[in-house]
PDB file of C-alpha atoms in Angstrom:
ATOM      1  CA  MET A 950     -14.818   5.724 -19.625  1.00 54.00           C
ATOM      2  CA  ARG A 951     -12.040   7.788 -21.274  1.00 66.00           C
ATOM      3  CA  LEU A 952     -12.757  10.423 -18.564  1.00 66.00           C
ATOM      4  CA  VAL A 953     -11.656   7.932 -15.812  1.00 65.00           C
ATOM      5  CA  ALA A 954      -8.586   7.074 -17.780  1.00 68.00           C
ATOM      6  CA  LEU A 955      -7.691  10.772 -17.968  1.00 69.00           C
ATOM      7  CA  LEU A 956      -8.371  11.254 -14.287  1.00 70.00           C
ATOM      8  CA  LYS A 957      -6.171   8.382 -13.346  1.00 68.00           C
ATOM      9  CA  SER A 958      -3.455   9.289 -15.755  1.00 70.00           C
ATOM     10  CA  LYS A 959       0.119  10.009 -14.608  1.00 76.00           C
ATOM     11  CA  ASN A 960       0.305  12.891 -17.083  1.00 75.00           C
ATOM     12  CA  VAL A 961      -0.507  16.460 -15.929  1.00 78.00           C
ATOM     13  CA  TYR A 962      -2.970  17.389 -18.638  1.00 78.00           C
ATOM     14  CA  LEU A 963      -5.575  18.025 -16.014  1.00 79.00           C
ATOM     15  CA  LEU A 964      -3.727  21.132 -14.955  1.00 84.00           C
ATOM     16  CA  TYR A 965      -4.802  22.760 -18.192  1.00 83.00           C
ATOM     17  CA  TRP A 966      -8.388  22.321 -17.047  1.00 81.00           C
ATOM     18  CA  LEU A 967      -8.050  24.249 -13.853  1.00 85.00           C
ATOM     19  CA  PRO A 968      -8.628  27.788 -15.279  1.00 85.00           C
ATOM     20  CA  PHE A 969     -11.660  26.476 -17.202  1.00 84.00           C
ATOM     21  CA  VAL A 970     -13.146  24.706 -14.056  1.00 82.00           C
ATOM     22  CA  VAL A 971     -12.638  27.833 -11.975  1.00 86.00           C
ATOM     23  CA  ALA A 972     -13.967  30.173 -14.749  1.00 83.00           C
ATOM     24  CA  ALA A 973     -17.027  27.929 -15.245  1.00 83.00           C
ATOM     25  CA  ILE A 974     -17.934  27.957 -11.529  1.00 81.00           C
ATOM     26  CA  ALA A 975     -17.316  31.702 -11.311  1.00 82.00           C
ATOM     27  CA  GLY A 976     -19.569  32.084 -14.391  1.00 81.00           C
ATOM     28  CA  VAL A 977     -22.362  30.335 -12.560  1.00 78.00           C
ATOM     29  CA  TYR A 978     -21.832  32.582  -9.548  1.00 79.00           C
ATOM     30  CA  PHE A 979     -21.795  35.833 -11.438  1.00 76.00           C
ATOM     31  CA  GLY A 980     -24.545  34.722 -13.817  1.00 73.00           C
ATOM     32  CA  MET A 981     -26.942  33.789 -10.958  1.00 71.00           C
ATOM     33  CA  GLY A 982     -26.264  37.044  -9.088  1.00 65.00           C
ATOM     34  CA  VAL A 983     -25.546  35.182  -5.812  1.00 60.00           C
ATOM     35  CA  LYS A 984     -25.203  37.661  -2.978  1.00 63.00           C
ATOM     36  CA  THR A 985     -21.756  38.491  -1.383  1.00 65.00           C
ATOM     37  CA  LEU A 986     -21.238  37.127   2.024  1.00 68.00           C
ATOM     38  CA  PRO A 987     -19.281  38.832   4.908  1.00 68.00           C
ATOM     39  CA  CYS A 988     -15.947  37.381   5.889  1.00 72.00           C
ATOM     40  CA  GLU A 989     -14.940  36.302   9.382  1.00 76.00           C
ATOM     41  CA  GLY A 990     -13.340  38.697  11.770  1.00 71.00           C
ATOM     42  CA  GLU A 991      -9.572  39.402  11.560  1.00 76.00           C
ATOM     43  CA  GLY A 992      -7.067  37.065  13.218  1.00 81.00           C
ATOM     44  CA  VAL A 993      -3.923  38.076  15.159  1.00 85.00           C
ATOM     45  CA  LEU A 994      -2.051  38.202  11.883  1.00 83.00           C
ATOM     46  CA  SER A 995      -4.145  40.812  10.068  1.00 76.00           C
ATOM     47  CA  LEU A 996      -4.444  41.148   6.289  1.00 71.00           C
ATOM     48  CA  SER A 997      -6.436  44.327   6.503  1.00 64.00           C
ATOM     49  CA  PHE A 998      -3.896  46.167   4.424  1.00 58.00           C
ATOM     50  CA  LEU A 999      -5.089  44.089   1.490  1.00 60.00           C
ATOM     51  CA  ALA A1000      -8.759  45.177   1.970  1.00 57.00           C
ATOM     52  CA  GLY A1001      -8.418  48.429   0.007  1.00 52.00           C
ATOM     53  CA  LEU A1002      -6.661  46.717  -2.837  1.00 53.00           C
ATOM     54  CA  PHE A1003      -9.120  43.847  -3.353  1.00 55.00           C
ATOM     55  CA  GLU A1004     -12.788  44.932  -2.883  1.00 62.00           C
ATOM     56  CA  GLY A1005     -15.933  43.951  -4.701  1.00 64.00           C
ATOM     57  CA  THR A1006     -15.625  42.081  -7.954  1.00 70.00           C
ATOM     58  CA  GLY A1007     -11.789  42.770  -8.052  1.00 72.00           C
ATOM     59  CA  GLY A1008     -11.424  41.029  -4.774  1.00 73.00           C
ATOM     60  CA  LYS A1009     -13.228  37.945  -6.001  1.00 80.00           C
ATOM     61  CA  MET A1010     -11.184  37.829  -9.243  1.00 84.00           C
ATOM     62  CA  ALA A1011      -7.986  38.227  -7.158  1.00 85.00           C
ATOM     63  CA  GLY A1012      -9.180  35.401  -4.916  1.00 86.00           C
ATOM     64  CA  LEU A1013      -9.826  33.132  -7.896  1.00 89.00           C
ATOM     65  CA  LEU A1014      -6.342  33.850  -9.150  1.00 91.00           C
ATOM     66  CA  LEU A1015      -4.868  32.946  -5.800  1.00 91.00           C
ATOM     67  CA  LEU A1016      -6.993  29.779  -5.771  1.00 93.00           C
ATOM     68  CA  LEU A1017      -5.465  28.732  -9.127  1.00 93.00           C
ATOM     69  CA  LEU A1018      -1.941  29.358  -7.729  1.00 94.00           C
ATOM     70  CA  LEU A1019      -2.801  27.375  -4.574  1.00 95.00           C
ATOM     71  CA  ALA A1020      -4.200  24.548  -6.755  1.00 94.00           C
ATOM     72  CA  PHE A1021      -0.856  24.362  -8.584  1.00 94.00           C
ATOM     73  CA  PHE A1022       0.892  24.341  -5.223  1.00 96.00           C
ATOM     74  CA  VAL A1023      -1.367  21.426  -4.058  1.00 95.00           C
ATOM     75  CA  PHE A1024      -0.277  19.519  -7.127  1.00 94.00           C
ATOM     76  CA  TRP A1025       3.387  20.341  -6.539  1.00 94.00           C
ATOM     77  CA  VAL A1026       3.290  19.037  -2.994  1.00 94.00           C
ATOM     78  CA  ALA A1027       1.677  15.720  -4.123  1.00 91.00           C
ATOM     79  CA  ASN A1028       4.010  15.353  -7.096  1.00 91.00           C
ATOM     80  CA  LYS A1029       7.246  16.132  -5.146  1.00 91.00           C
ATOM     81  CA  TYR A1030       6.662  13.719  -2.266  1.00 89.00           C
ATOM     82  CA  GLN A1031       4.584  11.086  -4.151  1.00 86.00           C
ATOM     83  CA  PHE A1032       2.536  10.169  -1.078  1.00 87.00           C
ATOM     84  CA  LEU A1033      -0.445   9.411  -3.325  1.00 86.00           C
ATOM     85  CA  GLY A1034       1.531   6.587  -5.058  1.00 80.00           C
ATOM     86  CA  GLN A1035       1.942   8.275  -8.463  1.00 84.00           C
ATOM     87  CA  GLN A1036       2.196  11.564 -10.201  1.00 86.00           C
ATOM     88  CA  THR A1037      -1.338  13.012 -10.601  1.00 88.00           C
ATOM     89  CA  ALA A1038      -2.971  16.408 -11.083  1.00 89.00           C
ATOM     90  CA  LEU A1039      -6.158  15.170  -9.413  1.00 90.00           C
ATOM     91  CA  PRO A1040      -5.691  16.957  -6.083  1.00 93.00           C
ATOM     92  CA  ALA A1041      -5.398  20.255  -7.831  1.00 93.00           C
ATOM     93  CA  LEU A1042      -8.510  19.668  -9.900  1.00 92.00           C
ATOM     94  CA  ILE A1043     -10.595  18.346  -7.023  1.00 93.00           C
ATOM     95  CA  TYR A1044      -9.589  21.199  -4.721  1.00 95.00           C
ATOM     96  CA  SER A1045     -10.384  23.861  -7.387  1.00 93.00           C
ATOM     97  CA  LEU A1046     -13.695  22.186  -8.049  1.00 91.00           C
ATOM     98  CA  LEU A1047     -14.732  22.194  -4.351  1.00 93.00           C
ATOM     99  CA  ALA A1048     -13.181  25.507  -3.231  1.00 93.00           C
ATOM    100  CA  ALA A1049     -14.096  27.758  -6.200  1.00 90.00           C
ATOM    101  CA  GLY A1050     -17.668  28.473  -4.880  1.00 87.00           C
ATOM    102  CA  THR A1051     -16.384  29.483  -1.545  1.00 89.00           C
ATOM    103  CA  VAL A1052     -13.835  31.817  -3.081  1.00 89.00           C
ATOM    104  CA  CYS A1053     -16.561  33.311  -5.205  1.00 86.00           C
ATOM    105  CA  HIS A1054     -18.481  34.247  -2.026  1.00 85.00           C
ATOM    106  CA  TYR A1055     -15.595  35.787  -0.105  1.00 85.00           C
ATOM    107  CA  GLY A1056     -12.847  36.726  -2.510  1.00 82.00           C
ATOM    108  CA  MET A1057      -9.331  37.262  -1.122  1.00 84.00           C
ATOM    109  CA  SER A1058     -10.140  35.664   2.280  1.00 84.00           C
ATOM    110  CA  GLY A1059      -7.755  35.182   5.201  1.00 87.00           C
ATOM    111  CA  TYR A1060      -8.656  31.542   5.106  1.00 92.00           C
ATOM    112  CA  LEU A1061      -7.304  31.308   1.619  1.00 92.00           C
ATOM    113  CA  TRP A1062      -3.926  32.524   2.790  1.00 92.00           C
ATOM    114  CA  ALA A1063      -4.178  30.072   5.597  1.00 95.00           C
ATOM    115  CA  ALA A1064      -4.776  27.316   3.157  1.00 96.00           C
ATOM    116  CA  VAL A1065      -1.520  28.310   1.436  1.00 96.00           C
ATOM    117  CA  CYS A1066       0.240  28.010   4.833  1.00 96.00           C
ATOM    118  CA  VAL A1067      -1.356  24.663   5.521  1.00 97.00           C
ATOM    119  CA  THR A1068      -0.389  23.278   2.064  1.00 97.00           C
ATOM    120  CA  GLY A1069       3.172  24.386   2.688  1.00 96.00           C
ATOM    121  CA  ALA A1070       3.066  22.793   6.131  1.00 96.00           C
ATOM    122  CA  LEU A1071       1.901  19.504   4.720  1.00 95.00           C
ATOM    123  CA  GLY A1072       4.764  19.559   2.208  1.00 94.00           C
ATOM    124  CA  ARG A1073       7.302  20.186   4.952  1.00 95.00           C
ATOM    125  CA  LEU A1074       5.840  17.321   7.006  1.00 94.00           C
ATOM    126  CA  GLN A1075       6.152  15.001   3.928  1.00 93.00           C
ATOM    127  CA  ALA A1076       9.778  16.170   3.647  1.00 92.00           C
ATOM    128  CA  ALA A1077      10.385  15.291   7.284  1.00 91.00           C
ATOM    129  CA  ILE A1078       8.799  11.807   6.736  1.00 91.00           C
ATOM    130  CA  ALA A1079      11.043  11.231   3.633  1.00 87.00           C
ATOM    131  CA  ASP A1080      14.285  12.251   5.452  1.00 85.00           C
ATOM    132  CA  SER A1081      14.273  11.410   9.110  1.00 81.00           C
ATOM    133  CA  ASN A1082      17.786  12.875   9.644  1.00 83.00           C
ATOM    134  CA  ARG A1083      16.792  16.459   9.060  1.00 86.00           C
ATOM    135  CA  ASN A1084      14.893  18.562  11.640  1.00 89.00           C
ATOM    136  CA  ALA A1085      14.717  21.785   9.535  1.00 91.00           C
ATOM    137  CA  PRO A1086      11.437  20.704   7.789  1.00 93.00           C
ATOM    138  CA  LEU A1087       9.861  20.148  11.149  1.00 94.00           C
ATOM    139  CA  SER A1088      10.694  23.713  12.178  1.00 95.00           C
ATOM    140  CA  ASP A1089       9.164  24.981   8.971  1.00 95.00           C
ATOM    141  CA  PHE A1090       6.217  22.825   9.564  1.00 96.00           C
ATOM    142  CA  GLY A1091       5.667  24.304  13.073  1.00 96.00           C
ATOM    143  CA  GLY A1092       6.099  27.850  11.788  1.00 96.00           C
ATOM    144  CA  LEU A1093       3.605  27.425   8.943  1.00 97.00           C
ATOM    145  CA  ILE A1094       1.073  25.791  11.223  1.00 97.00           C
ATOM    146  CA  ALA A1095       1.409  28.622  13.762  1.00 96.00           C
ATOM    147  CA  ALA A1096       1.080  31.200  10.943  1.00 95.00           C
ATOM    148  CA  ALA A1097      -2.237  29.520   9.712  1.00 96.00           C
ATOM    149  CA  VAL A1098      -3.704  29.516  13.283  1.00 95.00           C
ATOM    150  CA  LEU A1099      -2.706  33.169  13.902  1.00 94.00           C
ATOM    151  CA  LEU A1100      -4.210  34.142  10.525  1.00 93.00           C
ATOM    152  CA  CYS A1101      -7.449  32.222  11.413  1.00 92.00           C
ATOM    153  CA  PRO A1102      -7.778  31.315  15.162  1.00 93.00           C
ATOM    154  CA  LYS A1103     -10.620  28.968  14.369  1.00 94.00           C
ATOM    155  CA  LEU A1104      -8.129  26.670  12.795  1.00 95.00           C
ATOM    156  CA  VAL A1105      -6.658  25.958  16.242  1.00 95.00           C
ATOM    157  CA  MET A1106      -7.237  22.230  15.850  1.00 96.00           C
ATOM    158  CA  LEU A1107      -4.286  22.218  13.445  1.00 96.00           C
ATOM    159  CA  LEU A1108      -2.003  22.382  16.455  1.00 95.00           C
ATOM    160  CA  PRO A1109      -3.077  19.090  18.160  1.00 95.00           C
ATOM    161  CA  TRP A1110      -3.197  17.586  14.608  1.00 96.00           C
ATOM    162  CA  ALA A1111       0.400  18.602  14.037  1.00 95.00           C
ATOM    163  CA  VAL A1112       1.552  16.966  17.313  1.00 93.00           C
ATOM    164  CA  VAL A1113      -0.458  13.741  16.746  1.00 93.00           C
ATOM    165  CA  SER A1114       0.583  13.406  13.059  1.00 92.00           C
ATOM    166  CA  MET A1115       4.232  13.692  14.019  1.00 89.00           C
ATOM    167  CA  SER A1116       3.953  10.793  16.426  1.00 85.00           C
ATOM    168  CA  PHE A1117       2.754   8.319  13.735  1.00 81.00           C
ATOM    169  CA  SER A1118       4.749   9.781  10.915  1.00 82.00           C
ATOM    170  CA  GLY A1119       8.018   8.367  12.194  1.00 82.00           C
ATOM    171  CA  ARG A1120       9.062  11.734  13.687  1.00 83.00           C
ATOM    172  CA  GLY A1121       7.980  11.223  17.303  1.00 80.00           C
ATOM    173  CA  MET A1122      11.319  11.640  19.123  1.00 87.00           C
ATOM    174  CA  PHE A1123      11.961  14.434  21.653  1.00 87.00           C
ATOM    175  CA  LYS A1124      14.270  16.280  19.271  1.00 90.00           C
ATOM    176  CA  ASP A1125      11.626  16.214  16.545  1.00 90.00           C
ATOM    177  CA  PHE A1126       8.995  17.840  18.868  1.00 91.00           C
ATOM    178  CA  MET A1127      11.587  20.391  19.952  1.00 94.00           C
ATOM    179  CA  ALA A1128      12.266  21.272  16.309  1.00 94.00           C
ATOM    180  CA  PHE A1129       8.541  21.697  15.752  1.00 95.00           C
ATOM    181  CA  LEU A1130       8.205  23.938  18.837  1.00 95.00           C
ATOM    182  CA  VAL A1131      11.085  26.079  17.683  1.00 96.00           C
ATOM    183  CA  GLY A1132       9.136  26.871  14.436  1.00 95.00           C
ATOM    184  CA  VAL A1133       5.953  27.547  16.343  1.00 96.00           C
ATOM    185  CA  ALA A1134       7.725  29.752  18.919  1.00 95.00           C
ATOM    186  CA  ALA A1135       9.551  31.723  16.230  1.00 95.00           C
ATOM    187  CA  VAL A1136       6.297  32.814  14.564  1.00 95.00           C
ATOM    188  CA  VAL A1137       4.568  33.500  17.860  1.00 94.00           C
ATOM    189  CA  LEU A1138       7.513  35.524  19.156  1.00 94.00           C
ATOM    190  CA  LEU A1139       7.773  37.539  15.979  1.00 93.00           C
ATOM    191  CA  THR A1140       4.061  38.348  16.079  1.00 91.00           C
ATOM    192  CA  GLY A1141       4.260  39.185  19.789  1.00 89.00           C
ATOM    193  CA  ALA A1142       7.210  41.497  19.050  1.00 90.00           C
ATOM    194  CA  TYR A1143       5.121  43.371  16.503  1.00 86.00           C
ATOM    195  CA  TYR A1144       2.302  43.836  18.931  1.00 87.00           C
ATOM    196  CA  PHE A1145       4.665  44.862  21.633  1.00 85.00           C
ATOM    197  CA  TYR A1146       6.320  47.384  19.377  1.00 84.00           C
ATOM    198  CA  ASN A1147       2.895  48.928  18.656  1.00 82.00           C
ATOM    199  CA  GLY A1148       1.910  48.837  22.435  1.00 78.00           C
ATOM    200  CA  GLU A1149      -0.890  46.308  21.711  1.00 80.00           C
ATOM    201  CA  LEU A1150       0.520  43.165  23.231  1.00 80.00           C
ATOM    202  CA  ALA A1151      -2.170  42.959  25.913  1.00 77.00           C
ATOM    203  CA  GLY A1152      -4.889  42.940  23.295  1.00 80.00           C
ATOM    204  CA  ALA A1153      -3.353  40.248  21.094  1.00 84.00           C
ATOM    205  CA  LEU A1154      -4.541  37.297  23.211  1.00 85.00           C
ATOM    206  CA  LEU A1155      -7.935  38.945  23.646  1.00 87.00           C
ATOM    207  CA  LEU A1156      -8.245  39.374  19.905  1.00 87.00           C
ATOM    208  CA  PHE A1157      -7.403  35.718  19.370  1.00 89.00           C
ATOM    209  CA  MET A1158      -9.957  34.485  21.947  1.00 89.00           C
ATOM    210  CA  ASP A1159     -12.662  36.836  20.679  1.00 88.00           C
ATOM    211  CA  ASN A1160     -12.132  35.594  17.152  1.00 88.00           C
ATOM    212  CA  LEU A1161     -12.166  32.018  18.400  1.00 89.00           C
ATOM    213  CA  LYS A1162     -15.487  32.375  20.329  1.00 89.00           C
ATOM    214  CA  SER A1163     -17.440  34.511  17.895  1.00 87.00           C
ATOM    215  CA  GLY A1164     -20.063  33.108  15.561  1.00 85.00           C
ATOM    216  CA  VAL A1165     -22.706  30.356  15.594  1.00 88.00           C
ATOM    217  CA  ASP A1166     -22.871  26.750  14.983  1.00 89.00           C
ATOM    218  CA  PHE A1167     -21.337  25.930  11.547  1.00 89.00           C
ATOM    219  CA  TRP A1168     -24.464  24.045  10.463  1.00 85.00           C
ATOM    220  CA  GLU A1169     -26.540  27.137  11.011  1.00 85.00           C
ATOM    221  CA  VAL A1170     -24.239  28.983   8.599  1.00 83.00           C
ATOM    222  CA  MET A1171     -24.609  26.236   6.043  1.00 82.00           C
ATOM    223  CA  SER A1172     -28.227  25.372   6.790  1.00 74.00           C
ATOM    224  CA  GLY A1173     -29.221  25.709   3.135  1.00 76.00           C
ATOM    225  CA  GLN A1174     -26.570  23.377   1.848  1.00 82.00           C
ATOM    226  CA  ALA A1175     -26.870  20.365   4.234  1.00 82.00           C
ATOM    227  CA  GLY A1176     -27.543  18.088   1.295  1.00 86.00           C
ATOM    228  CA  VAL A1177     -24.114  18.989  -0.241  1.00 90.00           C
ATOM    229  CA  PHE A1178     -22.266  17.944   2.945  1.00 90.00           C
ATOM    230  CA  VAL A1179     -24.277  14.738   3.190  1.00 90.00           C
ATOM    231  CA  LEU A1180     -23.202  13.977  -0.326  1.00 91.00           C
ATOM    232  CA  LEU A1181     -19.490  14.789   0.339  1.00 92.00           C
ATOM    233  CA  ALA A1182     -19.602  12.713   3.564  1.00 91.00           C
ATOM    234  CA  ALA A1183     -21.051   9.779   1.592  1.00 91.00           C
ATOM    235  CA  LEU A1184     -18.286  10.156  -1.065  1.00 91.00           C
ATOM    236  CA  LEU A1185     -15.642  10.318   1.707  1.00 92.00           C
ATOM    237  CA  LEU A1186     -16.913   7.099   3.328  1.00 91.00           C
ATOM    238  CA  VAL A1187     -16.914   5.369  -0.033  1.00 89.00           C
ATOM    239  CA  ALA A1188     -13.376   6.566  -0.674  1.00 88.00           C
ATOM    240  CA  LEU A1189     -12.069   5.479   2.790  1.00 87.00           C
ATOM    241  CA  GLY A1190     -13.779   2.048   2.373  1.00 84.00           C
ATOM    242  CA  GLY A1191     -12.153   1.580  -1.063  1.00 80.00           C
ATOM    243  CA  MET A1192      -8.754   2.754   0.054  1.00 80.00           C
ATOM    244  CA  TRP A1193      -8.289   1.075   3.429  1.00 74.00           C
ATOM    245  CA  PRO A1194      -7.885  -2.586   2.208  1.00 67.00           C
ATOM    246  CA  LYS A1195      -5.178  -1.418  -0.196  1.00 69.00           C
ATOM    247  CA  SER A1196      -3.170   0.692   2.248  1.00 69.00           C
ATOM    248  CA  SER A1197      -1.038  -2.217   3.291  1.00 64.00           C
ATOM    249  CA  SER A1198       0.553  -2.261  -0.262  1.00 65.00           C
ATOM    250  CA  MET A1199       1.828   1.314   0.034  1.00 73.00           C
ATOM    251  CA  VAL A1200       5.462   1.825   0.945  1.00 77.00           C
ATOM    252  CA  ILE A1201       5.995   3.099   4.525  1.00 82.00           C
ATOM    253  CA  SER A1202       6.605   6.753   3.643  1.00 81.00           C
ATOM    254  CA  GLN A1203       3.549   6.964   1.391  1.00 85.00           C
ATOM    255  CA  ARG A1204       1.348   5.230   4.073  1.00 86.00           C
ATOM    256  CA  ARG A1205       2.610   7.690   6.683  1.00 88.00           C
ATOM    257  CA  GLY A1206       1.902  10.588   4.322  1.00 87.00           C
ATOM    258  CA  MET A1207      -1.645   9.487   3.676  1.00 89.00           C
ATOM    259  CA  TYR A1208      -2.289   8.879   7.352  1.00 90.00           C
ATOM    260  CA  SER A1209      -1.160  12.460   8.115  1.00 92.00           C
ATOM    261  CA  VAL A1210      -3.574  13.822   5.453  1.00 93.00           C
ATOM    262  CA  MET A1211      -6.451  11.677   6.757  1.00 93.00           C
ATOM    263  CA  SER A1212      -5.816  12.723  10.307  1.00 93.00           C
ATOM    264  CA  MET A1213      -5.851  16.387   9.247  1.00 95.00           C
ATOM    265  CA  LEU A1214      -9.197  15.882   7.732  1.00 95.00           C
ATOM    266  CA  LEU A1215     -10.450  14.276  10.954  1.00 94.00           C
ATOM    267  CA  PHE A1216      -9.100  17.099  13.207  1.00 96.00           C
ATOM    268  CA  VAL A1217     -10.094  20.083  11.122  1.00 95.00           C
ATOM    269  CA  GLY A1218     -13.371  18.436  10.001  1.00 93.00           C
ATOM    270  CA  SER A1219     -14.362  17.710  13.612  1.00 94.00           C
ATOM    271  CA  SER A1220     -13.969  21.384  14.497  1.00 94.00           C
ATOM    272  CA  LEU A1221     -17.074  22.080  12.387  1.00 92.00           C
ATOM    273  CA  PHE A1222     -19.108  20.554  15.150  1.00 92.00           C
ATOM    274  CA  PHE A1223     -17.827  22.391  18.196  1.00 91.00           C
ATOM    275  CA  ILE A1224     -16.220  25.689  17.154  1.00 93.00           C
ATOM    276  CA  PRO A1225     -18.539  28.567  16.222  1.00 92.00           C
ATOM    277  CA  PHE A1226     -18.113  30.106  12.732  1.00 91.00           C
ATOM    278  CA  GLU A1227     -19.434  33.211  11.013  1.00 88.00           C
ATOM    279  CA  SER A1228     -18.978  31.927   7.498  1.00 87.00           C
ATOM    280  CA  GLN A1229     -18.088  28.927   5.288  1.00 89.00           C
ATOM    281  CA  GLU A1230     -14.550  30.103   4.696  1.00 91.00           C
ATOM    282  CA  VAL A1231     -13.091  27.284   6.816  1.00 93.00           C
ATOM    283  CA  LEU A1232     -13.972  24.906   3.978  1.00 94.00           C
ATOM    284  CA  LEU A1233     -11.019  26.374   2.083  1.00 95.00           C
ATOM    285  CA  VAL A1234      -8.770  24.425   4.593  1.00 96.00           C
ATOM    286  CA  VAL A1235     -11.106  21.395   5.084  1.00 96.00           C
ATOM    287  CA  PHE A1236     -11.057  20.719   1.350  1.00 96.00           C
ATOM    288  CA  LEU A1237      -7.260  20.434   1.225  1.00 96.00           C
ATOM    289  CA  PRO A1238      -6.960  17.021   2.877  1.00 96.00           C
ATOM    290  CA  LEU A1239     -10.325  15.938   1.336  1.00 96.00           C
ATOM    291  CA  ALA A1240      -8.904  16.593  -2.225  1.00 95.00           C
ATOM    292  CA  TYR A1241      -5.885  14.362  -1.435  1.00 95.00           C
ATOM    293  CA  VAL A1242      -7.938  11.558   0.055  1.00 93.00           C
ATOM    294  CA  LEU A1243     -10.445  11.509  -2.865  1.00 93.00           C
ATOM    295  CA  SER A1244      -7.539  11.620  -5.336  1.00 91.00           C
ATOM    296  CA  ARG A1245      -5.944   8.544  -3.785  1.00 90.00           C
ATOM    297  CA  TYR A1246      -9.290   6.751  -4.137  1.00 89.00           C
ATOM    298  CA  PHE A1247      -9.344   7.496  -7.832  1.00 86.00           C
ATOM    299  CA  ILE A1248      -5.902   6.117  -8.224  1.00 85.00           C
ATOM    300  CA  VAL A1249      -6.744   2.772  -6.660  1.00 82.00           C
ATOM    301  CA  LEU A1250     -10.208   2.569  -8.209  1.00 78.00           C
ATOM    302  CA  ARG A1251     -10.688  -0.342 -10.552  1.00 72.00           C
ATOM    303  CA  ARG A1252     -14.316   0.021 -11.771  1.00 72.00           C
ATOM    304  CA  GLN A1253     -14.409   2.794 -14.331  1.00 71.00           C
ATOM    305  CA  TRP A1254     -18.160   3.444 -14.221  1.00 74.00           C
ATOM    306  CA  VAL A1255     -17.878   4.046 -10.505  1.00 78.00           C
ATOM    307  CA  GLY A1256     -15.204   6.635 -11.231  1.00 76.00           C
ATOM    308  CA  CYS A1257     -17.456   8.488 -13.678  1.00 83.00           C
ATOM    309  CA  VAL A1258     -20.341   8.630 -11.217  1.00 86.00           C
ATOM    310  CA  PHE A1259     -17.978   9.640  -8.416  1.00 87.00           C
ATOM    311  CA  PHE A1260     -16.544  12.500 -10.478  1.00 86.00           C
ATOM    312  CA  LEU A1261     -19.918  13.733 -11.612  1.00 88.00           C
ATOM    313  CA  LEU A1262     -21.128  13.863  -7.996  1.00 90.00           C
ATOM    314  CA  LEU A1263     -17.953  15.832  -7.103  1.00 89.00           C
ATOM    315  CA  LEU A1264     -18.714  18.229  -9.947  1.00 86.00           C
ATOM    316  CA  ALA A1265     -22.289  18.617  -8.731  1.00 88.00           C
ATOM    317  CA  SER A1266     -21.033  19.319  -5.220  1.00 89.00           C
ATOM    318  CA  GLY A1267     -18.644  22.090  -6.454  1.00 85.00           C
ATOM    319  CA  ILE A1268     -21.451  23.798  -8.359  1.00 83.00           C
ATOM    320  CA  LEU A1269     -23.973  23.500  -5.527  1.00 86.00           C
ATOM    321  CA  LEU A1270     -21.590  25.129  -3.089  1.00 85.00           C
ATOM    322  CA  VAL A1271     -21.879  28.347  -5.148  1.00 81.00           C
ATOM    323  CA  PHE A1272     -25.465  28.878  -3.873  1.00 78.00           C
TER     324      PHE A1272
END
């Protein structure tokens, strides 16, 4: 039961666990000799210049280091904007737990960098919710979402999510959408200018569409781990069922923040059913909103034995995703 008290604590001692959690899962990966998996094709924003720097085991170690830094960023966003209701390091711990196996497979993946952009975008959206008089956060929000989609075109569902989330986040006025579009346009135009300068502008859209359409059904890629996703889906349903009756007690900004996170999970998670994929790398983005939702459930949880079981099942899920 002391475990649950630590998980629900407002202190940040859990952050000291992160390197050990990631190292333990990486130890399972390297100890079992699990085979390396090929990454998805390049997006419009290419990170191919990093390929020569981070190959083989070095690439996986660099990816795990970036994962740790991303986990701290996940914590910082939740702590700064307090949309979970209190200071907690749980989102960083849960994200590290779930995402470490995927990083072990693919190393310094483009989706990992896209996850950094998405985390930053979520933070800027929370800033826009907290201060409705400023439009600069919405421009940043649009630019970061555009960058994530250009890095990984299969994350295209982030664009409709961004528009929908603004409308129920208290930032649904015309000027708000224009600020968002300015951010999107800035990144798209800068990327287009690069391709134009190199005489490859005509191929940029073709590259985007080819990346978007390549691959197979996601559940074929993950056919050997269907049980893990059934378990995670069950945990998510339990969490949503436990959180929903208590959502009315949240202050407006916190409620809007949590709704934006839940809707991201809905939009990005639904893409697993109709967008073809070549790998499981997209989980690095799917697990971001999932970590925040599950963290909120831990905070409002009252029965400690349920929390122990819940966390042990999450731990098991993180380890099973290595195989």
